[in-house]
Coordinates of C-alpha atoms in Angstrom, one line a residue:
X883 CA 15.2 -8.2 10.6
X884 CA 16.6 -5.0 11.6
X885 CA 15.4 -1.6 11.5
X886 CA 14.7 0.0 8.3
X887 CA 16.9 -2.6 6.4
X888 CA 16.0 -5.8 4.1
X889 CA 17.8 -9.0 3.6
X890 CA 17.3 -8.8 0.0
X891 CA 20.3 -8.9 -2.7
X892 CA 21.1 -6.6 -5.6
X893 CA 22.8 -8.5 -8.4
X894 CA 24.2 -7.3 -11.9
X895 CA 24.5 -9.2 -14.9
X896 CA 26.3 -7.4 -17.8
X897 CA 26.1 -9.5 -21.2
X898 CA 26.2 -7.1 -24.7
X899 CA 25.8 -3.8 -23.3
X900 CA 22.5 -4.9 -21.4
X901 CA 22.9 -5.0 -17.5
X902 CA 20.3 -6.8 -15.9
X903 CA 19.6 -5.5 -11.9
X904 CA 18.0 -8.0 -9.9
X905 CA 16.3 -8.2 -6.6
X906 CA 16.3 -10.9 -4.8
X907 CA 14.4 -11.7 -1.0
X908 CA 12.9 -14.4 -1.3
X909 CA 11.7 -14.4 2.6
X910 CA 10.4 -10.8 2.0
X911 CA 8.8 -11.1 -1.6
X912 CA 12.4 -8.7 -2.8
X913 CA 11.2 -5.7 -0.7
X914 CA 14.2 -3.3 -0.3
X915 CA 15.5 -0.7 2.3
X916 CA 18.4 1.4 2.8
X917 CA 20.6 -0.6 2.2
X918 CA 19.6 -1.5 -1.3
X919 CA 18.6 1.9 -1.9
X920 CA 22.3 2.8 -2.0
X921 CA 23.4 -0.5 -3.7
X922 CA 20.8 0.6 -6.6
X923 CA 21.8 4.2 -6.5
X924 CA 25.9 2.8 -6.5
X925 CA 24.8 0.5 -9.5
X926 CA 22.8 3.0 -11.8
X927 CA 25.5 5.7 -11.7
X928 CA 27.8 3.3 -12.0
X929 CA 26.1 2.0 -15.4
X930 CA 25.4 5.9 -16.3
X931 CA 29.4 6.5 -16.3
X932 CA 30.1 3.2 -18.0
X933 CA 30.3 3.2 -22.1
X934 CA 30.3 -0.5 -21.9
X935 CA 26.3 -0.3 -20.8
X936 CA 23.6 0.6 -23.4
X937 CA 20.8 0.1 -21.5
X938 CA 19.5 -1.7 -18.2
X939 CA 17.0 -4.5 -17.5
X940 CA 15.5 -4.3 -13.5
X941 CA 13.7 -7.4 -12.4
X942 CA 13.1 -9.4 -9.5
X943 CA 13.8 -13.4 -8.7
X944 CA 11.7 -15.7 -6.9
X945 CA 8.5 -15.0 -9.0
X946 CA 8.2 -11.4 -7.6
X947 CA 9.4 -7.9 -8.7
X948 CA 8.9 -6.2 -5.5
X949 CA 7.0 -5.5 -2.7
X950 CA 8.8 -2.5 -2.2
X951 CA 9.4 -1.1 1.6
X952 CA 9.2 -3.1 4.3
X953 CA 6.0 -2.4 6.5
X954 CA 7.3 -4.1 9.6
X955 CA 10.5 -2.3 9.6
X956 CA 8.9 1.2 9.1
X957 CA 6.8 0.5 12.2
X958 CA 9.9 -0.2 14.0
X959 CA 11.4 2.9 13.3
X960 CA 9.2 4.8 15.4
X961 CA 11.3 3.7 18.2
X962 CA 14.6 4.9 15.8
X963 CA 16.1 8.5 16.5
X964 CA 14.9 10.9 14.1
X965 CA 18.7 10.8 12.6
X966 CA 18.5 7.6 11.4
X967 CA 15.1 7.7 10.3
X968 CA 16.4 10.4 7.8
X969 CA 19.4 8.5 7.2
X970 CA 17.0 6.0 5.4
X971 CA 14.8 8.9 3.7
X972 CA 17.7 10.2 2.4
X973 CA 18.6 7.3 0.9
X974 CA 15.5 6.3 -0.5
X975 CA 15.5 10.1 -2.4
X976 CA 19.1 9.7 -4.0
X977 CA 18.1 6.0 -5.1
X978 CA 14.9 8.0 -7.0
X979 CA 16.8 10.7 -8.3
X980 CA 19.2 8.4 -9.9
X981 CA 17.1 6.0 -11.5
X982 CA 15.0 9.3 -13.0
X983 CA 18.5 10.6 -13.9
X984 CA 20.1 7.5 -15.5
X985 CA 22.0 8.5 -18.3
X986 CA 21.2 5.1 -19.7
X987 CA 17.1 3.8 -20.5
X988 CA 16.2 1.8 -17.6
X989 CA 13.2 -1.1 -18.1
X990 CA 10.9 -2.8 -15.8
X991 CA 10.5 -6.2 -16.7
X992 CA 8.1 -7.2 -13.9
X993 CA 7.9 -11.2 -13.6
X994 CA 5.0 -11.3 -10.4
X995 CA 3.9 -8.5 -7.4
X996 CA 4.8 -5.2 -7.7
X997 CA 3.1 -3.0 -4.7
X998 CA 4.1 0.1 -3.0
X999 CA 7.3 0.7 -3.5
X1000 CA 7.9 -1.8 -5.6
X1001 CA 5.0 -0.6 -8.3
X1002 CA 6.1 3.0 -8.0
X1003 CA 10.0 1.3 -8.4
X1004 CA 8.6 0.2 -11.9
X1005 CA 7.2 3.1 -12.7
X1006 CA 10.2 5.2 -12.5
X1007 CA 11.6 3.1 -15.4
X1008 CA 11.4 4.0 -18.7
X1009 CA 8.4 1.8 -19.2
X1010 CA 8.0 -1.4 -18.1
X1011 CA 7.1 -5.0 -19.8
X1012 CA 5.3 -7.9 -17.5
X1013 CA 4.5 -11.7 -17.4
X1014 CA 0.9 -12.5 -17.4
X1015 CA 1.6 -13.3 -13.2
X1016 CA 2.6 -10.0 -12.4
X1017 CA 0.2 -8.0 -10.3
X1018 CA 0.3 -4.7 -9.1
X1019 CA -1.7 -2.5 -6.4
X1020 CA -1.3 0.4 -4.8
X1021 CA -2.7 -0.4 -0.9
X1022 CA -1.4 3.4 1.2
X1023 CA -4.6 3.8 2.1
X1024 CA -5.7 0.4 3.2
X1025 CA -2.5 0.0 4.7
X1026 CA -3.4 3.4 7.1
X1027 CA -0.1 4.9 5.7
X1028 CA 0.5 8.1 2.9
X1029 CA 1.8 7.2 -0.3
X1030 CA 5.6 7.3 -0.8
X1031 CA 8.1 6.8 -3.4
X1032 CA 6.2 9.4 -6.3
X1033 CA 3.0 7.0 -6.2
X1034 CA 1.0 9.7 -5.7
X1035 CA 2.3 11.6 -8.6
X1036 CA 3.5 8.8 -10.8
X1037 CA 0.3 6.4 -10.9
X1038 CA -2.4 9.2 -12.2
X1039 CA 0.7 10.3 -15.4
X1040 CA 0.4 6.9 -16.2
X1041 CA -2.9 5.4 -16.2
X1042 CA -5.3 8.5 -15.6
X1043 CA -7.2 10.4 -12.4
X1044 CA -9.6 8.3 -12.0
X1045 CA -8.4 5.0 -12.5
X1046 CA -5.6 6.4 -9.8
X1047 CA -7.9 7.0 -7.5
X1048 CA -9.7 3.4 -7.7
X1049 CA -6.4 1.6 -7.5
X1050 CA -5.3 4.3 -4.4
X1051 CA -8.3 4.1 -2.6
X1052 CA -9.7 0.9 -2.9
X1053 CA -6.4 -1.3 -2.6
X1054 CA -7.7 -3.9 -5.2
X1055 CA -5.0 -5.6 -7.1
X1056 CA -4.9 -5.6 -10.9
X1057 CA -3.8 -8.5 -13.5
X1058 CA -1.4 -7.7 -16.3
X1059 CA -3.6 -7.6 -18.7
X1060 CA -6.3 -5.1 -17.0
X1061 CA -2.1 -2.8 -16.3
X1062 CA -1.7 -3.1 -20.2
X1063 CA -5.2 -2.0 -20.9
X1064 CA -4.7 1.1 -18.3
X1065 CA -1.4 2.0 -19.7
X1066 CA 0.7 0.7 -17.0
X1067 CA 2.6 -2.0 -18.7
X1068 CA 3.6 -1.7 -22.5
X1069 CA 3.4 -5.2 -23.4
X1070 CA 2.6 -8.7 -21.4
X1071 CA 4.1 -12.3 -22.0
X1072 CA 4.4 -15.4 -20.8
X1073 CA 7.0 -15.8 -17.6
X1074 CA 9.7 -17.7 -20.1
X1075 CA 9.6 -15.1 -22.6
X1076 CA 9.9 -12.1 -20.4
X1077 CA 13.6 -11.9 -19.8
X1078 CA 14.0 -12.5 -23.7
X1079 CA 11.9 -9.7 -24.4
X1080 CA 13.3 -7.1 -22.3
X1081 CA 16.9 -8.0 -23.8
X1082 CA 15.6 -8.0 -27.3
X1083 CA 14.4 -4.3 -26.5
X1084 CA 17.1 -3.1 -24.3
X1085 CA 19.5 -4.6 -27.0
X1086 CA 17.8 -2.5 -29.4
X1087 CA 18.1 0.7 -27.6
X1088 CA 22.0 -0.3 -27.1
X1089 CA 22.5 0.0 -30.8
X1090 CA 21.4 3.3 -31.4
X1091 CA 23.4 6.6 -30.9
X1092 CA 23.6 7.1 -27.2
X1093 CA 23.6 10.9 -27.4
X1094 CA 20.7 10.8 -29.5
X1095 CA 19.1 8.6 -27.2
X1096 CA 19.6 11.0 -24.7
X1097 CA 18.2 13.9 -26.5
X1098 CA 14.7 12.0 -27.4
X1099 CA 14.7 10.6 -23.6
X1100 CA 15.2 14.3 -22.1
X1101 CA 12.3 16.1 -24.7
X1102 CA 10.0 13.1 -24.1
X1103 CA 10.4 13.7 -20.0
X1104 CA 10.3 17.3 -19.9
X1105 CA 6.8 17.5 -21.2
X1106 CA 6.0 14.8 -18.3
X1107 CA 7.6 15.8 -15.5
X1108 CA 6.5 19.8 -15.9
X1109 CA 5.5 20.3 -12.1
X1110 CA 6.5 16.5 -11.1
X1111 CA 9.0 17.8 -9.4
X1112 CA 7.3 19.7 -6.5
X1113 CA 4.4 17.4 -6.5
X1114 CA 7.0 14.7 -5.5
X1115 CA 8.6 17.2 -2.8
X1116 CA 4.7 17.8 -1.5
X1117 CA 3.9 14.3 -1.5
X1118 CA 7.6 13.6 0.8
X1119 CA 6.4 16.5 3.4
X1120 CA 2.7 14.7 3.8
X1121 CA 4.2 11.1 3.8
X1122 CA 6.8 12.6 6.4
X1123 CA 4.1 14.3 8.7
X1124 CA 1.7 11.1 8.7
X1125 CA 5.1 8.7 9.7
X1126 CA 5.3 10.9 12.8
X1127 CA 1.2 10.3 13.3
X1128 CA 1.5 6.9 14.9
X1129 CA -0.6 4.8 12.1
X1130 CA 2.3 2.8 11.2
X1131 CA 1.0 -0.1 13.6
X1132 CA -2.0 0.0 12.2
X1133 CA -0.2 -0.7 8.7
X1134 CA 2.0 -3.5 10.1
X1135 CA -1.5 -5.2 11.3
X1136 CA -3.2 -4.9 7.7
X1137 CA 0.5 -5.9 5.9
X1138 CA -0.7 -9.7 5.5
X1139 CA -4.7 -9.3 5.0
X1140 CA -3.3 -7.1 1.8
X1141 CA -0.5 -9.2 0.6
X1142 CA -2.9 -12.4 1.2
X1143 CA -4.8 -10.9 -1.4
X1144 CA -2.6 -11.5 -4.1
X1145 CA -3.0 -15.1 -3.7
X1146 CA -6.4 -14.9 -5.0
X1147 CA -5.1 -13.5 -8.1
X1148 CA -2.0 -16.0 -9.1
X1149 CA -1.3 -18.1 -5.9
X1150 CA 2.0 -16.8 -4.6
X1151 CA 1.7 -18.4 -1.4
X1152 CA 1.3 -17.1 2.2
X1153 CA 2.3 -13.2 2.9
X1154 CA 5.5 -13.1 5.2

């Protein structure tokens, strides 16, 4: 694999005003990079401009929603030059900026592991449904690395301060149904009834008034994102100042022991 970049595809599935985004690695359990950043950023503005959309559905194949950035590739971009490094934080930011600004409601409908990027990917979703195999964790500080991606920011909104802090610090996974209690994930289901669900509901959003839609969407964030904003630029300057620290190696090394841990939980196999 190359620097800063993933092997894992973006597909699009547009049936009755629902498009269905899916990410699919199966050699790197779906995590994403520059590349996809743009392809995601390309396909939500895309679907924000287009009438024909209603409402959009981001999964993941292979029995995984994401494992978000690859750890191997961030070590390896020590050696980059500082240009291309920001290439790819650049790209990460527009990618956020336009799944928080999607015109249309985006869900998570997360069908295994969601960690690091990949649980702060669902989290800048609307909300997010699961299967009863997802698992999430948050592991920056068992991986030896500062928290990207609005994890930092996103996680304590959502499930509380000091249930954030347990998930941050610790690195333990959760099940789906210990996310739903928290307040992670709205509903959870079985793996075949997933997919069905998150149409049913996206379908349902697609019927009503879009401009409406829009109005309730943009009250219900401004009371939650009041300050988000520069937390999110704070957290980018202390994840930026760490990256240039030299602990990414150190993160490479613990990549596996963490991922392995998952196993325990639903038996995904060996961590690549």
């Amino acid at each position: 694999m190359t620097p800063m970049t993933s092997t894992t595809e973006i597909r699009t599935d547009l049936k009755d005003g629902i498009l269905v985004v899916t990410m699919d690695g199966p050699k790197t359990r779906n995590s994403i990079g520059a590349p996809q950043y743009l392809a995601l950023r390309a396909i939500l503005m895309d679907a924000g401009n287009d009438p024909g959309v209603g409402a959009v559905v981001l999964t993941g194949a292979n029995g995984f929603f994401s494992s978000g950035g690859n750890v191997n590739a961030l070590k390896e971009s020590r050696t980059l030059p500082l240009s291309e490094v920001s290439k790819n934080t650049d790209a990460l930011s527009a990618m956020i900026l336009a799944l928080r600004g999607c015109p249309k409601p985006v869900i998570a409908a997360v069908n295994g592991l969601a960690v690091q990027g990949g649980l702060a990917l669902a989290m800048l979703c609307d909300f997010m449904i699961a299967s009863d195999t997802a698992t999430f964790a948050e592991l920056s500080a068992r991986l030896g690395i500062s928290p990207g991606w609005g994890l930092s920011q996103m996680l304590p909104r959502l499930i509380g301060l000091n249930r954030a802090r347990q998930m941050s610090l610790t690195g333990e996974y959760i099940d789906a149904d210990t996310a739903r209690d928290w307040g992670l994930v709205n509903e959870v289901l079985p793996p075949h009834l997933l997919m069905a669900r998150a149409r049913e509901l996206a379908g349902r959003i697609a019927e009503a008034d879009p401009a409406t839609t829009t109005r309730v969407r943009d009250l219900i964030n401004e009371s939650a994102d009041h300050g988000l904003t520069a937390s999110l630029r704070r957290e980018g300057q202390v994840f930026g100042s760490h990256l240039n620290v030299g602990t990414l190696q150190q993160a490479a090394r613990h990549r596996h022991q963490m991922l392995g841990r998952n196993r325990e939980l639903n038996g995904t196999g060996s961590a690549s």
